[in-house]
mmCIF file of C-alpha atoms and ligand atoms in Angstrom:
data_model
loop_
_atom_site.group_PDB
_atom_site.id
_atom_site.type_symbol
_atom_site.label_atom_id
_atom_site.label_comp_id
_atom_site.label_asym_id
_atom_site.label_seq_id
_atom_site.Cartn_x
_atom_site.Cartn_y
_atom_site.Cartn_z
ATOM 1 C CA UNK G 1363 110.122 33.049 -37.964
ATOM 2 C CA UNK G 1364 109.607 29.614 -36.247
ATOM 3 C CA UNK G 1365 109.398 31.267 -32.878
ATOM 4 C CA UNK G 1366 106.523 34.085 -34.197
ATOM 5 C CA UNK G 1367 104.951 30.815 -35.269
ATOM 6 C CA UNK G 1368 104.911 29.331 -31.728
ATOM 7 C CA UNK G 1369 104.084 32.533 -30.268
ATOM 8 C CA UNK G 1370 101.033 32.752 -32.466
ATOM 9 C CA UNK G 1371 99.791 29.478 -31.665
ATOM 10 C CA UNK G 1372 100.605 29.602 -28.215
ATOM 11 C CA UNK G 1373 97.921 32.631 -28.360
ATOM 12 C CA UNK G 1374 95.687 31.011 -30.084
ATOM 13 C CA UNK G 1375 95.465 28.033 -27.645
ATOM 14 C CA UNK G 1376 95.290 30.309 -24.770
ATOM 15 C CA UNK G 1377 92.447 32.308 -26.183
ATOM 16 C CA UNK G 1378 90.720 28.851 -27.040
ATOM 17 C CA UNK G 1379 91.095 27.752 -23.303
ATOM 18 C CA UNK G 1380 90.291 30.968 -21.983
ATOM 19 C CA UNK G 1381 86.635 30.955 -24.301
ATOM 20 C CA UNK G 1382 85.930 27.294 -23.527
ATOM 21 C CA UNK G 1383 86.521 27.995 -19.218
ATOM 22 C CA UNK G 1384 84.271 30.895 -19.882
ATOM 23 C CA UNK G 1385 81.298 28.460 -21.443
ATOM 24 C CA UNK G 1386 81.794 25.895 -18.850
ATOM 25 C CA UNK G 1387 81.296 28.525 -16.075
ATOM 26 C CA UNK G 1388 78.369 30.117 -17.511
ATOM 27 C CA UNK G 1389 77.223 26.439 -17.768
ATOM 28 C CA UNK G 1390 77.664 25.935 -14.330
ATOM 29 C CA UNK G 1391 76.020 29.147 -13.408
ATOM 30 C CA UNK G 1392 73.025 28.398 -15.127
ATOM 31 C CA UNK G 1393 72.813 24.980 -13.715
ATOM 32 C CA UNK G 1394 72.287 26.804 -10.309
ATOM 33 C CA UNK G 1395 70.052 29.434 -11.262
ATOM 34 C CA UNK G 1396 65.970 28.825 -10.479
ATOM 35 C CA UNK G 1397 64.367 28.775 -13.694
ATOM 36 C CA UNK G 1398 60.821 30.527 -14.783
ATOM 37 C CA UNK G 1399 59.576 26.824 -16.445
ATOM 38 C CA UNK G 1400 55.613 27.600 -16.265
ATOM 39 C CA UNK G 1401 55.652 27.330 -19.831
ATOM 40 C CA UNK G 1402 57.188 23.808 -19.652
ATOM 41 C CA UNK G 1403 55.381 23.020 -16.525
ATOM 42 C CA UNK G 1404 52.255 20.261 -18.413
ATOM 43 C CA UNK G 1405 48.955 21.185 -16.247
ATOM 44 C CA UNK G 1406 48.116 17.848 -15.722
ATOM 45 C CA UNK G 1407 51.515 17.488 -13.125
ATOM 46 C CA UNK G 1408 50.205 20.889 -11.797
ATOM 47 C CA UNK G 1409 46.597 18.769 -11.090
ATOM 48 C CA UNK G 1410 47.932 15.791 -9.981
ATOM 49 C CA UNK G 1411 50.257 17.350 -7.375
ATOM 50 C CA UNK G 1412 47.229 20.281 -5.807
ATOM 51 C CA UNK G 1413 45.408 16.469 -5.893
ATOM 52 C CA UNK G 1414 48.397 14.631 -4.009
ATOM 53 C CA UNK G 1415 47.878 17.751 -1.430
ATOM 54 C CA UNK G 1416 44.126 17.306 -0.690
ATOM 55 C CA UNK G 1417 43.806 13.836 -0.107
ATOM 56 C CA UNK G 1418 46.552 14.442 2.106
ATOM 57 C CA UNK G 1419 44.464 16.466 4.294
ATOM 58 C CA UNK G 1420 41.350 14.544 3.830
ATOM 59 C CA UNK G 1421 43.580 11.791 5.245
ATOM 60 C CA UNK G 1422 44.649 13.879 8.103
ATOM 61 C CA UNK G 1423 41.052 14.868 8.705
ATOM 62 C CA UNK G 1424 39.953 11.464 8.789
ATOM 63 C CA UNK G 1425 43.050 10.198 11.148
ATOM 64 C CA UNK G 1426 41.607 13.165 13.476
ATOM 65 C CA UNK G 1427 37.808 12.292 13.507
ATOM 66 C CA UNK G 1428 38.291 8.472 13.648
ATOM 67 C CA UNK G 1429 40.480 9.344 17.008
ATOM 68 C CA UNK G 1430 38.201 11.522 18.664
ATOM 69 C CA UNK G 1431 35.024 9.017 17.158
ATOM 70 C CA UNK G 1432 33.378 7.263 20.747
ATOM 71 C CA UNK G 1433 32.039 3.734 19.443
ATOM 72 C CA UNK G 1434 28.292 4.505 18.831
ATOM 73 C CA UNK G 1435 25.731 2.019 20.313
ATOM 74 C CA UNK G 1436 22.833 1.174 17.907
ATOM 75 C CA UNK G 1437 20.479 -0.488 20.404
ATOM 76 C CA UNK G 1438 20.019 -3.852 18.739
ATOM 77 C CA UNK G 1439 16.938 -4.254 16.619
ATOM 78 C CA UNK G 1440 14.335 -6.509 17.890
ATOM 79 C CA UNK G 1441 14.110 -9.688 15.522
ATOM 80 C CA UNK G 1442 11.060 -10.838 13.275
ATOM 81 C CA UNK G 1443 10.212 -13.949 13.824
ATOM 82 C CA UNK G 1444 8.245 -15.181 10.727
ATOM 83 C CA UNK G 1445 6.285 -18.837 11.246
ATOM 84 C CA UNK G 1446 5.706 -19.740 7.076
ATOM 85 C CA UNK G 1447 3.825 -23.235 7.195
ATOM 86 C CA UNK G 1448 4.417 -25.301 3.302
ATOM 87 C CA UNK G 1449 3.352 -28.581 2.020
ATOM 88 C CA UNK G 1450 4.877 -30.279 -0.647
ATOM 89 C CA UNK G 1451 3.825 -29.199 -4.484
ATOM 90 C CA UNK G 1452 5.529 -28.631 -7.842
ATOM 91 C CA UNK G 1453 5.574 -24.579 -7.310
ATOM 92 C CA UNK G 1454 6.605 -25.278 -3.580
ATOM 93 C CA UNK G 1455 10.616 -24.859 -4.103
ATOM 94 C CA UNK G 1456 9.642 -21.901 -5.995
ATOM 95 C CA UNK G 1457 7.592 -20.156 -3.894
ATOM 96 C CA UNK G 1458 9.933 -20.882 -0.973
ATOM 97 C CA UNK G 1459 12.957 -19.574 -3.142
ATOM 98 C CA UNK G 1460 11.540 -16.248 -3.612
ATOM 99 C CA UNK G 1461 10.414 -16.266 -0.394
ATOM 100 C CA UNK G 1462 13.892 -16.429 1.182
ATOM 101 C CA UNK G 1463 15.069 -14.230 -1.287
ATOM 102 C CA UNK G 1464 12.943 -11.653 -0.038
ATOM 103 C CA UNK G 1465 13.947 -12.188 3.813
ATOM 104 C CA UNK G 1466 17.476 -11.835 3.072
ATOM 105 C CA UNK G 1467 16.924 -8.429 2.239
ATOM 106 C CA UNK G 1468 15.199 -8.001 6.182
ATOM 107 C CA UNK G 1469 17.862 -7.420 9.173
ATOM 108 C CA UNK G 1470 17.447 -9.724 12.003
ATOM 109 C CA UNK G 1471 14.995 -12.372 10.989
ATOM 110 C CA UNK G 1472 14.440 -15.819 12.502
ATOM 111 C CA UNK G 1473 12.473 -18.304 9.407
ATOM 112 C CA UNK G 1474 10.451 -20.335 11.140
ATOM 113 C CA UNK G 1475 9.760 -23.154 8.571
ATOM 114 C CA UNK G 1476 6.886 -25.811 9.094
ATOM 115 C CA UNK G 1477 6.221 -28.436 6.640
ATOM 116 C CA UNK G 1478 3.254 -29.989 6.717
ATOM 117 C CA UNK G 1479 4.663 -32.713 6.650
ATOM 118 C CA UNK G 1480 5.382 -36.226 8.630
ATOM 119 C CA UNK G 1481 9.292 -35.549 8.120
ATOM 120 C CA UNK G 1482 11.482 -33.338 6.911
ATOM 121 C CA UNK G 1483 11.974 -33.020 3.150
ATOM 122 C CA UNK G 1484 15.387 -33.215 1.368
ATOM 123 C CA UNK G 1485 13.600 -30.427 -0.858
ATOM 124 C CA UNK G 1486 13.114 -27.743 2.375
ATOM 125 C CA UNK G 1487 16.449 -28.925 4.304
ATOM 126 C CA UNK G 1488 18.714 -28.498 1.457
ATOM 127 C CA UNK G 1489 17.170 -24.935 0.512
ATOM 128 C CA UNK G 1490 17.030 -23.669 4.019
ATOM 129 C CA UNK G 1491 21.016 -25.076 4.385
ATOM 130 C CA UNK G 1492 22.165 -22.809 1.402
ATOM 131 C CA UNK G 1493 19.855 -19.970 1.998
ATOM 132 C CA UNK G 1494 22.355 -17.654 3.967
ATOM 133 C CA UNK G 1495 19.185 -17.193 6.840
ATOM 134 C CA UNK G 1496 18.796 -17.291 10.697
ATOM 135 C CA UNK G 1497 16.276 -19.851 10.852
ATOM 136 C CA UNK G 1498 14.484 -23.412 12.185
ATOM 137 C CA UNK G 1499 13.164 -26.129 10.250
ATOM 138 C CA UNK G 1500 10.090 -27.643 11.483
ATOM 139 C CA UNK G 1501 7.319 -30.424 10.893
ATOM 140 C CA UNK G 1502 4.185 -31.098 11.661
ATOM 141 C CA UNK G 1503 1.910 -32.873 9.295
ATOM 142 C CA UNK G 1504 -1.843 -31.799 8.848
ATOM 143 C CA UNK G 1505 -4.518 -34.299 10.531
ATOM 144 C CA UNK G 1506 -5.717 -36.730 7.625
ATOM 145 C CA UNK G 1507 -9.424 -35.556 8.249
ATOM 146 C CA UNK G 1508 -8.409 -32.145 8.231
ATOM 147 C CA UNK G 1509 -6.200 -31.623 4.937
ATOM 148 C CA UNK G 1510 -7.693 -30.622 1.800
ATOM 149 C CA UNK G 1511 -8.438 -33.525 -0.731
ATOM 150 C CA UNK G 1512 -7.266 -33.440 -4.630
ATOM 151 C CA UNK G 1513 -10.187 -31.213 -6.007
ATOM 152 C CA UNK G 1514 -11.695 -29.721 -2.994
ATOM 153 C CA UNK G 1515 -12.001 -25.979 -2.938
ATOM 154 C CA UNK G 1516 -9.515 -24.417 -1.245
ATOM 155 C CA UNK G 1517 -11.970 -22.269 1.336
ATOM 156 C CA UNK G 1518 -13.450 -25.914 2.718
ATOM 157 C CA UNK G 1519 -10.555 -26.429 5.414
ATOM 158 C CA UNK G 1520 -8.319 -24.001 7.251
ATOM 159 C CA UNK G 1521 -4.737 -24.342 6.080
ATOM 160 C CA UNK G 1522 -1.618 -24.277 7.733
ATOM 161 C CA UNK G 1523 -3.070 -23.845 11.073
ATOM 162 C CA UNK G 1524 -1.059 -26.792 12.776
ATOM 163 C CA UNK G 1525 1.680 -25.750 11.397
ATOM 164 C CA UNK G 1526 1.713 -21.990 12.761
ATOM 165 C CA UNK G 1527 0.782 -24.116 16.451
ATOM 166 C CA UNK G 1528 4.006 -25.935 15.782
ATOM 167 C CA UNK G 1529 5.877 -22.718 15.266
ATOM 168 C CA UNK G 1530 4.506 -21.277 18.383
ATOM 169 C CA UNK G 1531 4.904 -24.341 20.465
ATOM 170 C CA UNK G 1532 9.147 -24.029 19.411
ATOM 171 C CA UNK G 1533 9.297 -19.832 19.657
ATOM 172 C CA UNK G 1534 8.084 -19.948 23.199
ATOM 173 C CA UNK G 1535 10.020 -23.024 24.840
ATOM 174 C CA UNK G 1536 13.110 -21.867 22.837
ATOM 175 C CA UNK G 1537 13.034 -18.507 23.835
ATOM 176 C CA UNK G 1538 11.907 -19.268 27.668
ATOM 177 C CA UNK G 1539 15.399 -20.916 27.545
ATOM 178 C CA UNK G 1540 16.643 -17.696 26.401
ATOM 179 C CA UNK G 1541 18.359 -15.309 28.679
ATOM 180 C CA UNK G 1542 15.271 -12.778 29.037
ATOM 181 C CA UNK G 1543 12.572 -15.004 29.713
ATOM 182 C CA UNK G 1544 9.512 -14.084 29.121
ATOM 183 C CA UNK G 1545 10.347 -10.154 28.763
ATOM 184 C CA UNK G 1546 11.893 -10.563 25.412
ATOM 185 C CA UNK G 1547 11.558 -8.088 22.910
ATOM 186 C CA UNK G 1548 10.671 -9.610 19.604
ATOM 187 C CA UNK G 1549 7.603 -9.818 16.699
ATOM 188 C CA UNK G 1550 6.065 -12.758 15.671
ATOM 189 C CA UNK G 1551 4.437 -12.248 12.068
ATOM 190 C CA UNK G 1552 3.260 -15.400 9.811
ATOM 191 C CA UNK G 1553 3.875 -15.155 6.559
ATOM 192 C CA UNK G 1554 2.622 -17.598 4.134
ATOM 193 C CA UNK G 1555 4.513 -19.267 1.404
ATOM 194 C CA UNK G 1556 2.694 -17.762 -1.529
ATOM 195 C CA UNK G 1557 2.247 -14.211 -0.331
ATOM 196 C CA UNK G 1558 3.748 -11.149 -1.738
ATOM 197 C CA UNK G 1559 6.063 -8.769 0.824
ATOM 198 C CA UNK G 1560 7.689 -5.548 0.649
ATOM 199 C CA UNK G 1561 11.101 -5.203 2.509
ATOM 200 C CA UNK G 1562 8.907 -1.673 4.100
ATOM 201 C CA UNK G 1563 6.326 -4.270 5.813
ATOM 202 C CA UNK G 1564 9.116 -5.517 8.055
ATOM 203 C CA UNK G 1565 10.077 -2.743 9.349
ATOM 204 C CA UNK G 1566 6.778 -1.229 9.706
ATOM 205 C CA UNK G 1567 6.219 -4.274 11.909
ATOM 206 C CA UNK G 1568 9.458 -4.115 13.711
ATOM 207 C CA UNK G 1569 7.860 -1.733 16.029
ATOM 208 C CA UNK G 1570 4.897 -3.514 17.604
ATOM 209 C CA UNK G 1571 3.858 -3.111 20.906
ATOM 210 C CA UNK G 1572 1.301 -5.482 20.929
ATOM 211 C CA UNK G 1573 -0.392 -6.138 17.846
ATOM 212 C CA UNK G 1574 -0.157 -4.377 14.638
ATOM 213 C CA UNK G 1575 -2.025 -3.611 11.399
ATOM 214 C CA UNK G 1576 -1.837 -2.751 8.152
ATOM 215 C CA UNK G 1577 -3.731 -3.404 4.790
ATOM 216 C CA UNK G 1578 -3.444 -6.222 2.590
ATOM 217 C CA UNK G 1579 -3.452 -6.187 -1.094
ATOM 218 C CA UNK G 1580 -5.596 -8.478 -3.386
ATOM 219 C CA UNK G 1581 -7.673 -10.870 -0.577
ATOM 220 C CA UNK G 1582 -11.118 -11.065 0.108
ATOM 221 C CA UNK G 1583 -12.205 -10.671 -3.648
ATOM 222 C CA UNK G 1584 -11.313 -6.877 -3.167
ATOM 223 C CA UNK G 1585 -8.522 -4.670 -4.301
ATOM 224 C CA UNK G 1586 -7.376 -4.770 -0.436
ATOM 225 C CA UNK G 1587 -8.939 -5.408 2.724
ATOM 226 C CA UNK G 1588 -7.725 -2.662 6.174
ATOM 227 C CA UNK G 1589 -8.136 -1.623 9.462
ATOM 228 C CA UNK G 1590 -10.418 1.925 8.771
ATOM 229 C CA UNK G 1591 -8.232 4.553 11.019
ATOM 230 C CA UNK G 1592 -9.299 7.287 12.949
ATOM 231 C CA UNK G 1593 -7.681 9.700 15.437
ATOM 232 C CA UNK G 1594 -4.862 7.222 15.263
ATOM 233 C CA UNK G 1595 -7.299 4.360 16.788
ATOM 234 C CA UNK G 1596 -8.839 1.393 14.477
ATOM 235 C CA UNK G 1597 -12.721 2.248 14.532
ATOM 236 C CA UNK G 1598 -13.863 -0.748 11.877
ATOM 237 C CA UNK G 1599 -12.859 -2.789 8.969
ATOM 238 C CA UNK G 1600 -12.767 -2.420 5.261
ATOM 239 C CA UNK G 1601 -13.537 -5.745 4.008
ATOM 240 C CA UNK G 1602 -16.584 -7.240 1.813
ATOM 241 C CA UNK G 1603 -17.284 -10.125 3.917
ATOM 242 C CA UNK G 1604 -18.984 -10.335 8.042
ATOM 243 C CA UNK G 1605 -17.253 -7.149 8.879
ATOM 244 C CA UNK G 1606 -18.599 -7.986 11.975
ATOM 245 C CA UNK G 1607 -16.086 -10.667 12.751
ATOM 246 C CA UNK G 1608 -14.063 -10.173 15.623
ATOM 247 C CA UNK G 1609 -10.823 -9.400 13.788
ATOM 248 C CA UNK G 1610 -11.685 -9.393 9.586
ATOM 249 C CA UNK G 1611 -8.108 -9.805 8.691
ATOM 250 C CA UNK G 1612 -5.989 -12.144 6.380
ATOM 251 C CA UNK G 1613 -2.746 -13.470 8.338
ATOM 252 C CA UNK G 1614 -0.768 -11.634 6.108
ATOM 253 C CA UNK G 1615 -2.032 -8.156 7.913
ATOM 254 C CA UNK G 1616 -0.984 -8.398 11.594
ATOM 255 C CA UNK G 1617 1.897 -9.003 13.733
ATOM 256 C CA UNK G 1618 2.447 -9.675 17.180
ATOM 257 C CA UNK G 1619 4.749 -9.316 19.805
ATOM 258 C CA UNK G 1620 6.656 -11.660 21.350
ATOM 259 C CA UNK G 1621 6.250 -10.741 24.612
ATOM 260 C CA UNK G 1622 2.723 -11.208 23.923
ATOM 261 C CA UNK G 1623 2.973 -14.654 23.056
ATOM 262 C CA UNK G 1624 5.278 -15.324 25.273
ATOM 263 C CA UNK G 1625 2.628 -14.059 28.554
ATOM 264 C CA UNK G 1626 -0.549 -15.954 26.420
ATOM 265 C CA UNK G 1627 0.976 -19.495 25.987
ATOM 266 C CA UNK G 1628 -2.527 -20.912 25.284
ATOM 267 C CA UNK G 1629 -2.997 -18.577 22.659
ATOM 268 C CA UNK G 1630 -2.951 -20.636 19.169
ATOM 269 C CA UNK G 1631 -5.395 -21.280 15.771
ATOM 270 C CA UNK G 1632 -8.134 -23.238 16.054
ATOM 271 C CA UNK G 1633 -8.506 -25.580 13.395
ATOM 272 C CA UNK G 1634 -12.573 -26.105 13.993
ATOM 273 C CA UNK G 1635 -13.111 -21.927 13.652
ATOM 274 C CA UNK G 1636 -15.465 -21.139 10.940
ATOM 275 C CA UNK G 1637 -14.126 -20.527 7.770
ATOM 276 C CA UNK G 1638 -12.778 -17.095 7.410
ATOM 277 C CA UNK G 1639 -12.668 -17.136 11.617
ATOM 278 C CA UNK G 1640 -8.976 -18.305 11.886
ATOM 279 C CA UNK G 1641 -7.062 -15.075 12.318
ATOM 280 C CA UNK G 1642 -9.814 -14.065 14.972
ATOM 281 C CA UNK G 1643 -9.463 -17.056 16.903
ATOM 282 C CA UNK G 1644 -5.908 -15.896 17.665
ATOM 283 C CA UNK G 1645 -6.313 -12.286 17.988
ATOM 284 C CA UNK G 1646 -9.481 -12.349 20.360
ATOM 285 C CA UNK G 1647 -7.680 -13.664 23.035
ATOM 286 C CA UNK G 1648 -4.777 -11.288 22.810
ATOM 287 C CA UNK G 1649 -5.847 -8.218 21.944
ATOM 288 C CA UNK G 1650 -8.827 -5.931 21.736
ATOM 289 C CA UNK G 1651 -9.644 -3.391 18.773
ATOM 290 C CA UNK G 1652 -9.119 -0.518 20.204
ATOM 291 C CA UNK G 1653 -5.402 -1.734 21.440
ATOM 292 C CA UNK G 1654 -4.596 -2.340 17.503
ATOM 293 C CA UNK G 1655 -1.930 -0.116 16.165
ATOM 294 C CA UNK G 1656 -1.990 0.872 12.568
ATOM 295 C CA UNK G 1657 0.952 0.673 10.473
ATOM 296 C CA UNK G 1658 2.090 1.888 6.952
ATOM 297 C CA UNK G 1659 0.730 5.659 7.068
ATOM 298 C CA UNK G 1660 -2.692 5.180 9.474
ATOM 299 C CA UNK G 1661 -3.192 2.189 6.957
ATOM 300 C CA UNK G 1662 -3.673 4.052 3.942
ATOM 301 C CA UNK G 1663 -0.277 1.512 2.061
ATOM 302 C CA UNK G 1664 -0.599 -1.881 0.981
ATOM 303 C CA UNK G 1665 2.834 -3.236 1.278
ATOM 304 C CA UNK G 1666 1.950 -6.918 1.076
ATOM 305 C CA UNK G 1667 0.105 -8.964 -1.105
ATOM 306 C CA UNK G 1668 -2.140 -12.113 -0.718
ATOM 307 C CA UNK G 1669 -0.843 -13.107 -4.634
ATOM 308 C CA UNK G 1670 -1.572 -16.852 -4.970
ATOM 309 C CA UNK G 1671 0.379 -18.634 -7.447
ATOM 310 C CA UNK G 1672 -1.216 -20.565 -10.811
ATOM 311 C CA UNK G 1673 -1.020 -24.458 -10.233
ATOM 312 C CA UNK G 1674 1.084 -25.191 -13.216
ATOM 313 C CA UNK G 1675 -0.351 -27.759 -15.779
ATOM 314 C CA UNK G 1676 1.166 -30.943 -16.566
ATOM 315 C CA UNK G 1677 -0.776 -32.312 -19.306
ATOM 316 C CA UNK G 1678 2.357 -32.730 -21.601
ATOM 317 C CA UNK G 1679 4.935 -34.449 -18.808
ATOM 318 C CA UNK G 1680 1.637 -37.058 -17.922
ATOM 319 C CA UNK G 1681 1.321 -37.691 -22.078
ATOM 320 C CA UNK G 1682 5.244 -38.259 -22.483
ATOM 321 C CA UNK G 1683 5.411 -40.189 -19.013
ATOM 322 C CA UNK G 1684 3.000 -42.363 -20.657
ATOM 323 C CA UNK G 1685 5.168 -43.346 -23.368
ATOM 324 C CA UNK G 1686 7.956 -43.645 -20.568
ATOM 325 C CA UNK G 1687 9.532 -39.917 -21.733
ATOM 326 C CA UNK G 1688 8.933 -37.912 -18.816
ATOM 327 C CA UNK G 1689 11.120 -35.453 -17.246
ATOM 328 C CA UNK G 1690 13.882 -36.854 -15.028
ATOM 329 C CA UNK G 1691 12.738 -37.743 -11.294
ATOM 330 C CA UNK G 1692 16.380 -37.197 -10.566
ATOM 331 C CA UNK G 1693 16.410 -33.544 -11.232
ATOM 332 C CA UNK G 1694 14.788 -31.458 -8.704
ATOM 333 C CA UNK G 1695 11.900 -28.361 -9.742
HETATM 334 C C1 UGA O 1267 -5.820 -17.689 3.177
HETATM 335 C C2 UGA O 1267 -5.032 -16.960 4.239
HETATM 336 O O1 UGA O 1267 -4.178 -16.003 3.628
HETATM 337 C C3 UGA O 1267 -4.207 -17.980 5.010
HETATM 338 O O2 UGA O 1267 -3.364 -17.332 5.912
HETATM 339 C C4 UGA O 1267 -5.154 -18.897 5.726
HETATM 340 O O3 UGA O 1267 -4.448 -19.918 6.386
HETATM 341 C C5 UGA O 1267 -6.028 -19.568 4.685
HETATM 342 O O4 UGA O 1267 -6.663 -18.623 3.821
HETATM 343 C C6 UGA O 1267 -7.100 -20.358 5.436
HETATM 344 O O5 UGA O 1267 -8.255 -19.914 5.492
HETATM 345 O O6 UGA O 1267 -6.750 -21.377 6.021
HETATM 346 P P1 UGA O 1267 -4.869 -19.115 1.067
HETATM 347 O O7 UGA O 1267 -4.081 -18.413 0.026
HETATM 348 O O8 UGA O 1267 -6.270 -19.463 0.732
HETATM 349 O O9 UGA O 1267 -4.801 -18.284 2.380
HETATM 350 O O10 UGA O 1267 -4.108 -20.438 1.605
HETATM 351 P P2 UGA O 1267 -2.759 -21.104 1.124
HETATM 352 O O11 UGA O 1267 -1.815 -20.066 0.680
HETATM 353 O O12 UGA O 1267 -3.076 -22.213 0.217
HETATM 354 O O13 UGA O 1267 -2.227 -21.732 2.496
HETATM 355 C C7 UGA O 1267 -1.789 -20.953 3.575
HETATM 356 C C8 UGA O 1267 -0.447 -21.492 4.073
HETATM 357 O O14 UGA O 1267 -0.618 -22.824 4.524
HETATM 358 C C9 UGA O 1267 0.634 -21.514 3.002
HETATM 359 O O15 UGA O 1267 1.862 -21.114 3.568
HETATM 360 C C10 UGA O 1267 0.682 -22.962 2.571
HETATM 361 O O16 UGA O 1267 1.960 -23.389 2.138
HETATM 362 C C11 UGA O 1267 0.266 -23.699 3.843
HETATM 363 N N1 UGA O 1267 -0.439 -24.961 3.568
HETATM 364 C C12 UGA O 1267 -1.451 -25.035 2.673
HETATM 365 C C13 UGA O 1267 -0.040 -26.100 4.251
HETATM 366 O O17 UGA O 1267 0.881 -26.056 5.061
HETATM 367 N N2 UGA O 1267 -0.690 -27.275 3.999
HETATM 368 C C14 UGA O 1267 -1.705 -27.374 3.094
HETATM 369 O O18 UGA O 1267 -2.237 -28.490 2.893
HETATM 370 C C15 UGA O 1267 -2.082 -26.213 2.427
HETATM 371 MN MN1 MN O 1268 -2.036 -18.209 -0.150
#
């Protein structure tokens, strides 16, 4: 009896063995086999890894073209120089902010900076230090007999005109002392403080051959004043006053190049030119009308304005000065 017993469970724990090394083999098998897991494959992996594969071969693309890239030669632009003469007034740090603002937007511009002046400012050196531009900081101050008095109207004297002289004096002895000579390309354009430019003006200029036109917005007591184009050539003037002037043009609407200036060293403003003569007393000795070349689509764009900015009031700061209130002299507008 006790040995059927053993027998029995004898069988039984072979049979147990035998069904549990069966499992663990079919385990093993399956642990081999490739399985069919689209279902439990998540489509974002599926994305990520078709992703992984493409930039791959961007990359590779990129490796290849950089290799077989030569460096490419941009012939260097030729740099503006802009002459902007300035005199000391409450809207002057203003005017010259916005100003620089602008230029920073230009490639390859030289600021030429004359204050009319008989030194340097703190106000101009301190905003031409931080401005982030190329540029030179000038002075000349304005003959006593010549400079416009508290109250007189603004068309009696010429402004700025020995301070553009200045600027042209420096451009042509520094750049004489420039590898070059006088067979530098360059343009020389004068843009005053107050004005209005478009980043387009600059490069329309960048171009000039000699001199070079274009319209100007809001001068003259007209809309805008321009060269009238025809077959390409400057025929006559649109302006409302002595068309017949040698060159009818504001300052803002002409530049020149440097080579130019740089074979005319005589060339400068004359202070003692009638009043609305001053650009003409430059141009006439440089260029003729016919040699003109228009800008800014044949002419037919203003991209620059003659905008003139409102002198602001101070009737409050002199009635609280008065009373010994005013605004701090310490802190600079
Ligand atoms: C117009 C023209 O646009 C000027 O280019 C020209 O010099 C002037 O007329 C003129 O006939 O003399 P307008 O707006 O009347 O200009 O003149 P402002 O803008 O008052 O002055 C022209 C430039 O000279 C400015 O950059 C200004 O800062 C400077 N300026 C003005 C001085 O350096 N000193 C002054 O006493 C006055
Ligand atoms: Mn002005």
């Amino acid at each position: 009896m006790a040995t059927r017993m053993k027998l029995k469970l004898k069988t039984v724990f072979v049979l147990y063995f035998m069904v549990s090394l069966l499992g663990l083999v079919y385990a093993l098998m399956q642990l081999g086999q490739r399985c069919d897991c689209t279902e439990h494959d998540m489509p974002k992996d599926r994305t990520i890894s078709r992703l992984r594969g493409e930039l791959h071969r961007f990359q590779e693309q990129i490796r290849k073209s950089e290799a077989t890239k030569q460096p490419q030669k941009q012939p260097a632009k030729p740099t503006i120089f802009v002459i902007t003469p300035t005199y000391a007034r409450l809207v002057q740090k203003a005017e010259l902010t916005r100003l620089s603002h602008t230029f920073l937007h230009v490639p390859q511009l030289h600021w030429i900076v004359v204050e009319d002046s008989p030194h340097k400012t703190p106000l101009v050196t301190d905003l031409l230090v931080k401005s982030g531009l190329t540029y030179t900081h000038l002075h000349m101050p304005t003959a006593k007999d010549r400079k416009l008095q508290e109250g007189d109207p603004s068309w009696l004297k010429p402004r700025g005109v020995e301070q553009r002289n200045e600027g042209l004096r420096w451009l042509r002895e520094d750049r004489r002392a420039q590898p070059g000579g006088d067979n530098q390309q360059g343009v020389v354009y004068f843009a005053d403080d107050d004005n209005t430019y478009s980043l387009q003006i600059f490069e329309e200029m960048r171009t000039t051959e000699r001199v070079s036109v274009w319209p100007v917005g809001l001068v003259g007591g007209m809309k805008y004043e321009r060269p009238v184009v025809e077959g390409g050539k400057v025929v006559r003037f649109h302006t409302g006053w002595r068309p017949s002037r040698p060159f009818p043009m504001d300052m803002a609407g002409f530049a020149v190049s440097l080579k130019l200036v740089l074979a005319n060293p005589e060339s400068c403003f004359d202070g003692d030119a009638p009043m609305g003569f001053l650009e003409s007393s430059f141009l006439q000795g440089l260029v003729t009308m016919d040699e003109l070349e228009p800008k800014a689509d044949n002419c037919s764009k203003v991209l620059v304005w003659h905008t003139r900015t409102e002198k602001p009031k101070m009737k409050r700061e002199e009635a609280l000065q008065a009373q010994g209130l005013g605004s701090d002299r310490a802190v600079e507008v």
